[in-house]
Each structure stands twice: as C-alpha cells, then as structure tokens.
C-alpha cells in the first residue's frame, strides 16, 4: 500500500487549567487542552507570515528571488479559518464529555462501546440498566475547492493543540488528534489500515503487519478499540472524495463505518474533500444523525468584493522584494483577481512569479506583468479558469475541483425582486422555494421507487409526509411506504374528489401559464446576458398575455 506520512504534532505533559465553561469542570482531558480563544487570539495562532525585512532588499537579484519563495509558506487567516477553528474548538471538547477519566464513566463507556461492536442488542440493554453515558461526539464536513486553503488551514488549527498529552496523575496518555488522508484506492479497509499504522507509530505497541489480512468489518472494530484505548479526541480524514462506494463495498459499509466512530465509539470526525465529495455528503453522509451537529463548511474561492479578498491582497502586497515599490492600484488588484479567479493558492503563486520576473530587470510590478506571467507560466490552468470567468455552468462542471456550487437564486438582483413584487405581484424567491420543494418531492419519489416501491405508493407516501427537513421527510416517507394500505388511500381519494373538483378549472388555468421550473429560466439568463429577466420569464410562460387571452 502506498502510504503518505501524516502530519505529526507535539507531545506535552498535562497542565490543568480553568476553562471558564462550567460544564467542562472536572474533565481532565478537556482542562489539559489549550485555552478557548476568541477570534483575534485564534487568528494570531493560525497565521504564518512575518513582517517584511527591508534588509533583504540589499541582497543581489538572484538572492532576492530566493526570498520571494517564502510566500509559499505564508498563511493569512481569513474568515473561513476562524469559522472552522471555532467549530473545532467546540466539538473536540464536547466529544470528551462522555469520557471522564476521573470516574467510572469512561470505563463503562469503553466496555459498552466494545460490546456494541459484537452484541449491540445486549449493549443497549446494559446501557439503559447501568446508565452508561451517551456519546457526545459529532462531525464536521468541509467541502472546498482545490487551492482554497482548507487542508493547510486545518493543519494550522490542529497545530494549536498538542497531539499527545501525558496525564501522569491518572497514568493515561491522551491522543488529541489524528489526521490521515483517504487512500486513492478509495477503500475503507485501506483507510483503517492507515489509521492503525499511524496509531502504532505514535503510541507504540501495535504490529501493523498483523492486520493486513483482516476483513473490513474486523478492521473497523480494531480501529474503534484503539480510538477508545488512547482517548482519541478527533479524527481528521482529508481527501474524502477518494472514498468510493463500489471500492468500499457499498453505502451500507460506509455508513456503518462512520456511524460506528461517531455514534458508538464517540469519536468526533472531520471530513474534508473537494466538491467531488458532495455526492457523498448528499447521498450517504447526511444519513448520519450527528454529521451536521456542528454544521458543514463550504470553502469556496474568494469573490472580488469580499473583505477576505481585500485582506489577502493587502497583506501580500507588503511582501515586495523589488527595488521599486508598486502601488496597489485597482487595475493591479483586478489583474490578480482575473488571473487567479479568487483562488488563494493561485494568487500567491502568480504574485510570487511576477516578482521573480521583474527582479533584476524593471524591478516594478504592473498589471501587464501579472497578466503575462499568468498566461505564460500557468497556461495549463487556463481552461478551468476560463470556465470560471465565463460563468457557464456546463463548462464549470467539467472542473469540479474548483467549481463549488451553483445557486440560481443569486442570479436575481434585488432590483428585479422588487420590480416583480411591485409590478407583477410575483415573489421570485417564493417561486424558487416552491420549485425546490417540487424537486425534493420528485427526488424522494424516485428514491422510493428505486427501493422497490410502486409509483403509486411512492407518490402517495411522499405527498402525505411532507416535512421541511429533507432527511426527515425521506425517513417519514419511507415509513409511510412500508405501512401503506391501499384501502386507506381509496378513502382519502373519495373524500378529496369533491373538493378538488371545485377548483379544477383554476388549477388548469394556473398550469397553462406556469412552466415546470424556474431554474432553466435563470440558467438562460446566464447565456443571454442582454435579455431582461422579464423577457425570459414572459417567454417561459410565467406572465400571461392578457390581450391574447381576451382575443384582442
């Protein structure tokens, strides 16, 4: 197996501190963690850059080009970094609330969790009888484009915490965090083996070779036991897009794997992936009840109007090793954005290479230099960047590593919303919401039919159980489909036939002018830049031609 060496942290001896949060008192594994920080303190811990040293300008041009390479290690804290740090700070501590080493809670939790892996029905009875604490763990999903800085940011956040804490008083070692990359083979077996290998190298006492021939379900049990034994605080799994259903043995094994870690063992997990992993979050992972307890994070490229973009550029611009200091003009700023499309990793590399080009020659950064360097040295990236510049959804979907999302509602300007509400009494946001509800209804119907239910049962069960939350709606519809009785449906139809007949003419009239979806209309707006939204919606049939209807 190809093995990528995970990042490693520091080892510390426990020093117990007041947390300032009453519910964390008398939990040694929480009190030994670093103090809870506000946003300003977190930013200072996360950042990786130093003040520019003017003395380096006295170096030769060849040596100054070496100095420019320092930019690759810089990390400027942005709002996403602070958002993730705040979520991480909460869930790593909450994960330890059911694992207190000062009393019998942890022992009972460990015994019950191990029993759950072998005899879940007995474990549940024992849990109720002995009042075993329920796991307090949750999960955090992070989906972000390549180059946004999500993996580097998580690494810096992990660095705030020691990796291993030695509790001499309790004769325990606390493994605070482990970060591993999902193997490119995409199997849970290889993921478990990577975890076991890492635990063995960190904590000792494990012969990795003993487990190579184990089956996947056996490895899951071993992994779970190790996580419990070493008081694992959080497991971070990066590159989750590599996890494949078919390679892992199917969705059931994947769900069992993550449910075991979070709900049975009680280990919080962070799942990080590119937009290609979205199918996993929307298809399998959303069924894990604790996956969204801390919410998810979408780590997209920066927009040119974002404060984060301004922050990034203003800090970078101070790092000039050219003899002539260029002013950050709107033209230069736009050139950097145009060529990078707001991808932080790319803007740093373009800025770096642009400096290297002028050092020893003109010694002055300009917009034309930035454009020239980007087109020459990053030519291979131009097709995906052109797709982002075009705004064409079909083109952008060819490059899922850098295309984050597509929200039709964002195509509607506030002026258009106001105009349609005042002039035509059309609430475009409500229309989009209704369309989304229709799409969800059809999704659940198709899902039930895929599960083997007839179209009649699927449609009836879905319509009867409508809920705001899609996951809850799915569960309710599935249960209704299981309990479906044709005779009850006939009574419902009979009761509603008379009332529905009364307004059938109105409904027919509405159907005549209402198209199937607003989404194609909004997609058309992207293609027809010069067409007004009114014209596109009128063409689609949302606005009735009164004269034509009256025969005038």
XYZ file of C-alpha atoms in Angstrom:
552
model
C 0.000 0.000 0.000
C 1.288 3.443 -0.867
C 1.488 5.340 2.374
C 1.603 9.103 2.744
C 3.175 10.105 6.035
C 0.618 12.041 8.098
C 1.429 15.269 9.851
C 2.723 14.938 13.388
C 2.276 17.232 16.364
C 3.957 17.801 19.715
C 3.820 15.865 22.987
C 3.087 17.693 26.248
C 2.588 16.844 29.899
C -0.847 17.750 31.211
C -1.352 21.107 32.881
C -4.911 21.513 34.073
C -6.469 24.941 33.602
C -9.827 26.520 34.317
C -11.831 26.504 31.086
C -14.326 29.211 32.003
C -17.152 26.886 30.922
C -18.841 25.260 33.966
C -19.866 22.050 32.180
C -16.183 21.365 31.358
C -15.079 21.498 35.004
C -13.505 18.317 36.416
C -12.877 16.814 32.988
C -9.071 16.429 32.923
C -8.889 15.685 29.199
C -10.675 18.979 28.499
C -8.850 21.002 31.146
C -5.492 19.885 29.683
C -6.334 21.332 26.261
C -5.220 24.857 25.271
C -7.422 27.699 26.486
C -10.516 28.589 24.486
C -9.685 31.542 22.239
C -11.595 34.449 20.757
C -11.291 35.241 17.037
C -8.380 37.651 17.484
C -6.344 35.153 19.502
C -7.157 32.360 17.048
C -6.002 34.488 14.108
C -2.636 35.060 15.805
C -2.210 31.311 16.324
C -3.227 30.371 12.778
C -1.237 32.960 10.839
C 2.077 32.049 9.232
C 3.886 35.116 7.959
C 6.485 37.521 9.208
C 6.995 41.225 8.849
C 8.875 42.214 5.733
C 12.595 42.690 6.346
C 13.882 45.742 4.396
C 17.459 44.484 4.837
C 16.713 41.759 2.293
C 16.378 44.437 -0.403
C 20.138 44.913 -0.168
C 20.716 41.387 -1.450
C 21.562 40.589 -5.057
C 18.761 39.996 -7.533
C 19.425 36.240 -7.587
C 19.207 36.055 -3.785
C 16.076 38.213 -3.644
C 14.377 35.712 -5.941
C 15.043 33.103 -3.271
C 13.495 35.381 -0.658
C 10.285 35.596 -2.694
C 9.797 31.832 -2.252
C 8.957 32.498 1.409
C 5.467 33.432 0.227
C 4.639 29.750 -0.319
C 4.713 29.121 3.432
C 2.619 32.149 4.359
C -0.905 31.676 5.703
C -3.085 34.723 6.205
C -6.089 33.954 8.482
C -9.400 34.567 6.733
C -12.970 34.221 7.946
C -13.185 30.535 6.967
C -10.161 29.710 9.109
C -11.784 31.381 12.108
C -15.143 29.716 11.454
C -13.577 26.250 11.343
C -11.421 26.921 14.425
C -14.498 27.949 16.423
C -16.417 24.818 15.395
C -13.387 22.607 16.035
C -12.879 24.129 19.493
C -16.429 23.205 20.468
C -16.741 19.701 19.158
C -13.345 18.374 20.316
C -14.264 19.402 23.864
C -17.824 18.126 23.686
C -16.513 14.789 22.444
C -14.750 14.305 25.784
C -17.846 15.000 27.920
C -18.808 11.311 27.835
C -15.243 10.172 28.577
C -14.252 11.342 32.055
C -11.172 9.545 33.406
C -11.806 10.721 36.981
C -14.726 8.344 37.499
C -16.216 5.158 36.119
C -17.956 6.911 33.217
C -15.109 6.270 30.808
C -14.698 2.631 31.852
C -18.409 1.983 31.421
C -18.462 3.812 28.097
C -15.490 1.804 26.825
C -16.975 -1.509 27.887
C -20.367 -0.641 26.420
C -18.881 0.584 23.137
C -16.804 -2.575 22.684
C -19.868 -4.683 23.490
C -21.850 -2.676 20.910
C -19.482 -3.857 18.198
C -20.203 -7.509 18.986
C -23.668 -7.672 20.596
C -25.485 -4.360 20.029
C -28.792 -5.574 21.471
C -27.169 -6.591 24.767
C -25.123 -3.383 24.836
C -28.277 -1.278 24.600
C -29.904 -3.129 27.499
C -26.760 -2.717 29.581
C -26.552 0.972 28.716
C -30.079 1.578 29.979
C -29.661 -0.542 33.100
C -26.295 0.931 34.143
C -26.951 4.491 32.947
C -23.962 4.469 30.611
C -23.284 7.999 29.261
C -24.291 8.509 25.648
C -21.561 9.657 23.248
C -21.342 13.434 22.903
C -19.410 13.385 19.656
C -20.389 14.940 16.347
C -18.850 15.510 12.939
C -17.886 18.382 10.710
C -17.935 18.229 6.933
C -15.705 20.618 4.997
C -16.153 20.846 1.237
C -13.839 23.217 -0.565
C -12.220 23.827 -3.903
C -8.589 22.914 -4.543
C -6.293 25.776 -3.628
C -8.732 27.437 -1.202
C -6.509 26.565 1.754
C -8.756 24.124 3.618
C -6.137 21.410 4.258
C -3.432 23.914 5.195
C -5.893 25.749 7.424
C -6.938 22.566 9.231
C -3.281 21.678 9.752
C -2.648 25.049 11.397
C -5.722 24.633 13.608
C -4.527 21.181 14.669
C -1.121 22.677 15.485
C -2.787 24.791 18.165
C -3.365 21.550 20.068
C -0.689 19.107 21.263
C -1.105 15.740 19.562
C -0.394 13.687 22.684
C -0.948 14.749 26.298
C 0.560 12.661 29.089
C -1.555 12.598 32.261
C 0.936 11.492 34.928
C -1.655 11.887 37.678
C -4.024 9.411 36.036
C -1.373 7.279 34.311
C -3.042 7.876 30.944
C -1.975 9.107 27.521
C -4.461 11.229 25.605
C -4.266 11.171 21.809
C -5.836 14.527 20.992
C -5.957 14.279 17.199
C -5.008 12.154 14.215
C -5.055 13.354 10.607
C -4.895 10.876 7.737
C -5.532 11.124 4.016
C -8.127 8.914 2.389
C -6.181 6.478 0.159
C -6.567 6.963 -3.582
C -7.828 3.380 -3.777
C -10.940 4.669 -2.047
C -11.482 1.697 0.284
C -12.419 1.772 3.940
C -10.082 -1.154 4.524
C -7.063 0.872 3.407
C -8.319 3.831 5.436
C -8.486 1.653 8.568
C -5.006 0.274 7.887
C -3.634 3.813 7.520
C -5.182 4.700 10.879
C -3.791 1.589 12.605
C -0.319 2.260 11.182
C -0.414 5.849 12.405
C -1.580 4.875 15.905
C 1.173 2.278 16.067
C 3.860 4.791 15.161
C 2.512 7.408 17.558
C 1.648 5.319 20.601
C 3.608 2.084 20.083
C 2.605 -1.467 20.968
C 0.956 -2.258 17.620
C 2.303 -4.505 14.878
C 0.700 -3.087 11.753
C 1.537 -6.183 9.687
C -0.730 -8.337 11.838
C -3.821 -6.608 10.463
C -3.157 -6.632 6.711
C -5.255 -9.748 6.141
C -8.166 -8.665 8.339
C -11.576 -8.096 6.763
C -13.041 -4.591 6.671
C -15.555 -5.132 9.489
C -12.789 -6.618 11.664
C -10.557 -3.621 10.974
C -13.373 -1.248 11.939
C -13.580 -2.990 15.314
C -9.799 -2.781 15.796
C -9.795 0.881 14.845
C -12.644 1.602 17.237
C -10.931 -0.198 20.107
C -7.699 1.757 19.528
C -9.575 5.059 19.430
C -11.162 4.253 22.785
C -7.998 2.943 24.384
C -5.983 6.048 23.516
C -8.724 8.613 24.232
C -8.742 9.924 20.675
C -10.135 13.451 20.614
C -10.784 13.907 16.902
C -10.067 12.052 13.672
C -9.486 14.194 10.586
C -9.881 12.452 7.220
C -8.706 14.507 4.252
C -9.268 13.912 0.528
C -12.605 12.245 1.266
C -13.545 12.459 -2.423
C -11.414 9.362 -2.967
C -13.834 7.261 -0.908
C -15.804 5.182 -3.393
C -18.923 3.167 -2.698
C -18.049 0.306 -5.013
C -14.459 0.083 -3.772
C -15.528 0.223 -0.123
C -18.147 -2.439 -0.534
C -21.195 -0.229 -0.781
C -23.005 2.539 1.039
C -24.016 0.265 3.923
C -20.402 -0.374 4.954
C -19.551 3.310 4.602
C -22.470 4.301 6.799
C -21.605 1.617 9.331
C -18.030 2.850 9.452
C -18.839 6.490 10.199
C -21.781 5.678 12.449
C -19.548 3.394 14.498
C -16.948 6.114 15.001
C -19.370 8.907 15.844
C -22.388 7.269 17.440
C -20.966 4.140 19.062
C -17.344 4.881 19.908
C -17.948 8.605 20.387
C -15.020 9.961 18.377
C -15.655 13.275 16.578
C -14.536 13.282 12.948
C -13.727 15.973 10.391
C -14.309 15.008 6.763
C -12.531 17.185 4.206
C -12.946 16.973 0.465
C -13.275 18.782 -2.838
C -16.673 19.429 -4.455
C -16.390 15.929 -5.958
C -17.161 14.652 -2.454
C -20.507 16.454 -2.417
C -22.251 13.322 -3.717
C -21.126 11.509 -0.555
C -22.434 14.207 1.761
C -25.757 14.414 -0.039
C -26.204 10.713 -0.626
C -24.727 8.794 2.321
C -23.276 11.028 4.998
C -26.427 13.063 5.519
C -27.984 9.909 6.991
C -25.552 10.075 9.897
C -27.584 11.915 12.509
C -24.653 13.678 14.125
C -22.840 14.660 10.956
C -24.414 18.091 10.802
C -24.453 18.771 14.551
C -21.770 21.421 14.040
C -22.981 22.249 10.551
C -20.888 21.954 7.440
C -18.422 24.396 5.911
C -18.269 25.287 2.238
C -14.827 26.655 1.455
C -15.190 28.421 -1.885
C -12.933 30.752 -3.837
C -12.976 34.411 -2.855
C -15.159 36.955 -4.595
C -13.574 40.216 -5.734
C -15.901 42.202 -3.465
C -15.198 40.055 -0.365
C -13.456 41.553 2.632
C -11.327 38.405 2.725
C -10.040 39.166 -0.767
C -9.073 42.676 0.325
C -7.384 41.269 3.438
C -5.390 38.699 1.460
C -4.188 41.197 -1.161
C -3.307 43.942 1.325
C -1.114 41.577 3.351
C 0.531 40.048 0.296
C 1.301 43.415 -1.265
C 3.560 44.368 1.636
C 5.846 41.477 0.690
C 7.680 43.016 -2.282
C 11.339 42.207 -2.851
C 11.525 44.513 -5.879
C 13.632 47.657 -5.630
C 10.722 49.796 -6.795
C 7.596 49.546 -4.644
C 4.494 49.296 -6.814
C 1.276 50.870 -5.592
C -1.696 48.534 -5.255
C -3.971 50.155 -7.853
C -7.473 48.933 -8.794
C -6.014 47.858 -12.146
C -3.374 45.643 -10.498
C -5.844 44.234 -7.984
C -8.271 43.343 -10.766
C -5.449 41.760 -12.781
C -4.609 39.494 -9.835
C -8.245 38.543 -9.415
C -8.836 37.956 -13.122
C -5.840 35.649 -13.407
C -6.471 33.768 -10.153
C -10.289 33.910 -10.021
C -10.027 34.343 -6.267
C -8.250 31.023 -5.589
C -5.844 31.908 -2.725
C -3.133 29.394 -3.608
C -3.057 30.609 -7.193
C -2.964 34.324 -6.387
C 0.066 33.739 -4.136
C 1.875 31.823 -6.874
C 1.106 34.447 -9.538
C 2.252 37.241 -7.230
C 5.443 35.328 -6.437
C 6.321 34.537 -10.047
C 5.526 38.087 -11.171
C 8.089 39.445 -8.712
C 10.712 36.971 -9.879
C 10.167 38.082 -13.468
C 10.869 41.780 -12.806
C 13.639 41.376 -10.215
C 16.878 42.180 -11.952
C 15.082 43.945 -14.838
C 12.441 46.640 -14.455
C 12.087 45.993 -10.681
C 8.442 47.142 -10.851
C 5.233 45.108 -10.704
C 2.498 46.109 -13.172
C -0.834 44.720 -14.297
C 0.635 43.759 -17.685
C 3.410 41.768 -15.984
C 0.812 39.903 -13.897
C -1.244 39.044 -16.981
C 1.844 37.960 -18.910
C 3.171 35.708 -16.121
C -0.217 34.087 -15.557
C -0.702 33.316 -19.254
C 2.868 32.058 -19.727
C 3.609 30.087 -16.575
C 0.102 28.911 -15.706
C -1.070 28.092 -19.217
C -2.233 24.620 -18.201
C -4.731 26.194 -15.772
C -6.355 28.471 -18.339
C -9.203 26.112 -19.434
C -10.673 25.766 -15.912
C -10.056 29.433 -15.169
C -11.762 30.391 -18.427
C -14.727 28.275 -17.341
C -14.957 30.230 -14.075
C -14.669 33.528 -15.932
C -17.445 32.538 -18.332
C -19.956 31.725 -15.602
C -21.226 28.898 -17.818
C -22.472 26.148 -15.526
C -21.848 23.357 -18.032
C -18.284 24.495 -18.556
C -17.635 24.917 -14.823
C -18.989 21.447 -14.033
C -16.143 19.992 -16.104
C -13.786 21.135 -13.347
C -15.354 20.018 -10.083
C -12.145 20.588 -8.126
C -12.576 24.355 -8.455
C -16.313 24.743 -9.102
C -18.016 24.895 -5.740
C -21.695 25.476 -6.267
C -24.399 26.861 -8.442
C -27.215 28.828 -6.861
C -29.801 30.115 -9.372
C -31.238 32.495 -6.797
C -28.023 34.505 -6.855
C -28.730 35.433 -10.468
C -31.671 37.597 -9.399
C -30.755 41.152 -8.456
C -32.527 42.972 -5.583
C -33.939 45.435 -8.121
C -35.521 42.630 -10.134
C -37.042 41.078 -6.998
C -38.596 44.402 -6.036
C -39.861 45.116 -9.567
C -41.615 41.778 -9.911
C -43.199 42.022 -6.496
C -44.483 45.580 -7.032
C -45.378 45.408 -10.727
C -46.413 41.813 -11.336
C -47.088 40.583 -7.768
C -44.618 37.745 -8.344
C -42.339 36.783 -5.459
C -39.369 35.224 -7.243
C -37.831 33.854 -4.037
C -41.072 32.069 -3.166
C -41.296 30.711 -6.710
C -37.775 29.310 -6.429
C -38.564 27.861 -2.996
C -41.681 26.165 -4.337
C -39.689 24.785 -7.237
C -37.067 23.423 -4.862
C -39.832 21.748 -2.849
C -41.170 20.165 -6.049
C -37.688 18.929 -6.899
C -37.288 17.409 -3.431
C -40.683 15.734 -3.704
C -39.712 14.170 -7.010
C -36.334 13.149 -5.602
C -37.975 11.246 -2.738
C -40.498 9.624 -5.079
C -37.687 8.396 -7.326
C -35.723 7.265 -4.272
C -38.648 5.174 -3.009
C -39.196 3.694 -6.448
C -35.511 2.757 -6.596
C -36.037 0.992 -3.270
C -38.708 -1.212 -4.894
C -41.959 0.609 -4.107
C -44.506 1.203 -6.844
C -45.015 4.664 -8.310
C -48.451 4.897 -6.643
C -47.099 4.012 -3.190
C -44.052 6.283 -3.582
C -46.080 9.295 -4.667
C -48.805 8.838 -2.042
C -46.345 8.292 0.816
C -44.247 11.303 -0.167
C -47.212 13.660 -0.510
C -48.657 12.614 2.857
C -45.449 13.117 4.847
C -44.105 16.460 3.655
C -41.587 17.947 6.095
C -39.263 20.942 5.941
C -36.119 18.878 6.506
C -35.309 16.653 3.517
C -33.772 13.859 5.634
C -36.750 13.738 7.994
C -39.123 13.840 5.029
C -37.307 10.872 3.481
C -37.498 8.831 6.672
C -41.180 9.642 7.148
C -41.990 8.825 3.517
C -40.127 5.514 3.750
C -42.010 4.550 6.914
C -45.300 5.544 5.284
C -44.450 3.426 2.254
C -43.746 0.426 4.482
C -47.128 0.878 6.212
C -49.021 1.757 3.033
C -52.575 0.365 2.839
C -54.443 0.707 -0.491
C -57.883 0.808 1.194
C -56.927 3.884 3.241
C -55.757 5.601 0.099
C -59.130 4.954 -1.565
C -60.936 6.645 1.339
C -58.670 9.664 1.091
C -59.249 9.918 -2.651
C -63.020 9.681 -2.168
C -63.052 12.450 0.457
C -60.942 14.789 -1.628
C -62.566 14.222 -5.022
C -65.442 16.657 -4.449
C -63.328 19.462 -3.032
C -60.682 19.099 -5.719
C -63.294 19.214 -8.463
C -64.416 22.673 -7.359
C -61.146 24.368 -8.150
C -60.042 22.137 -11.010
C -60.693 24.925 -13.534
C -58.485 27.309 -11.549
C -55.707 24.744 -11.369
C -55.924 24.102 -15.099
C -55.642 27.829 -15.705
C -52.606 28.054 -13.451
C -50.950 25.097 -15.152
C -51.484 26.724 -18.508
C -49.179 29.595 -17.650
C -46.788 28.022 -15.138
C -43.800 26.194 -16.622
C -42.236 23.178 -14.946
C -39.306 25.031 -13.465
C -37.800 28.458 -12.902
C -34.288 27.042 -12.921
C -33.983 26.785 -16.721
C -35.132 30.395 -16.945
C -32.359 31.510 -14.625
C -29.835 29.367 -16.461
C -30.931 31.053 -19.684
C -30.228 34.414 -18.061
C -26.562 33.495 -17.810
C -26.413 32.713 -21.520
C -28.458 35.650 -22.746
C -26.647 38.459 -20.972
C -28.568 41.206 -22.805
C -32.043 39.781 -22.221
C -34.010 41.114 -19.257
C -35.353 38.710 -16.676
C -38.843 39.912 -17.541
C -38.415 38.881 -21.170
C -37.086 35.434 -20.218
C -39.877 34.767 -17.703
C -42.501 36.030 -20.156
C -41.171 33.652 -22.809
C -41.316 30.792 -20.298
C -44.998 31.472 -19.658
C -44.939 32.901 -16.157
C -46.544 36.171 -17.297
C -49.874 35.874 -19.061
C -50.599 37.925 -22.186
C -53.929 39.433 -21.156
C -54.819 40.779 -24.631
C -54.246 37.401 -26.214
C -56.351 35.674 -23.560
C -59.272 38.058 -24.252
C -58.947 37.605 -28.010
C -57.952 41.243 -28.624
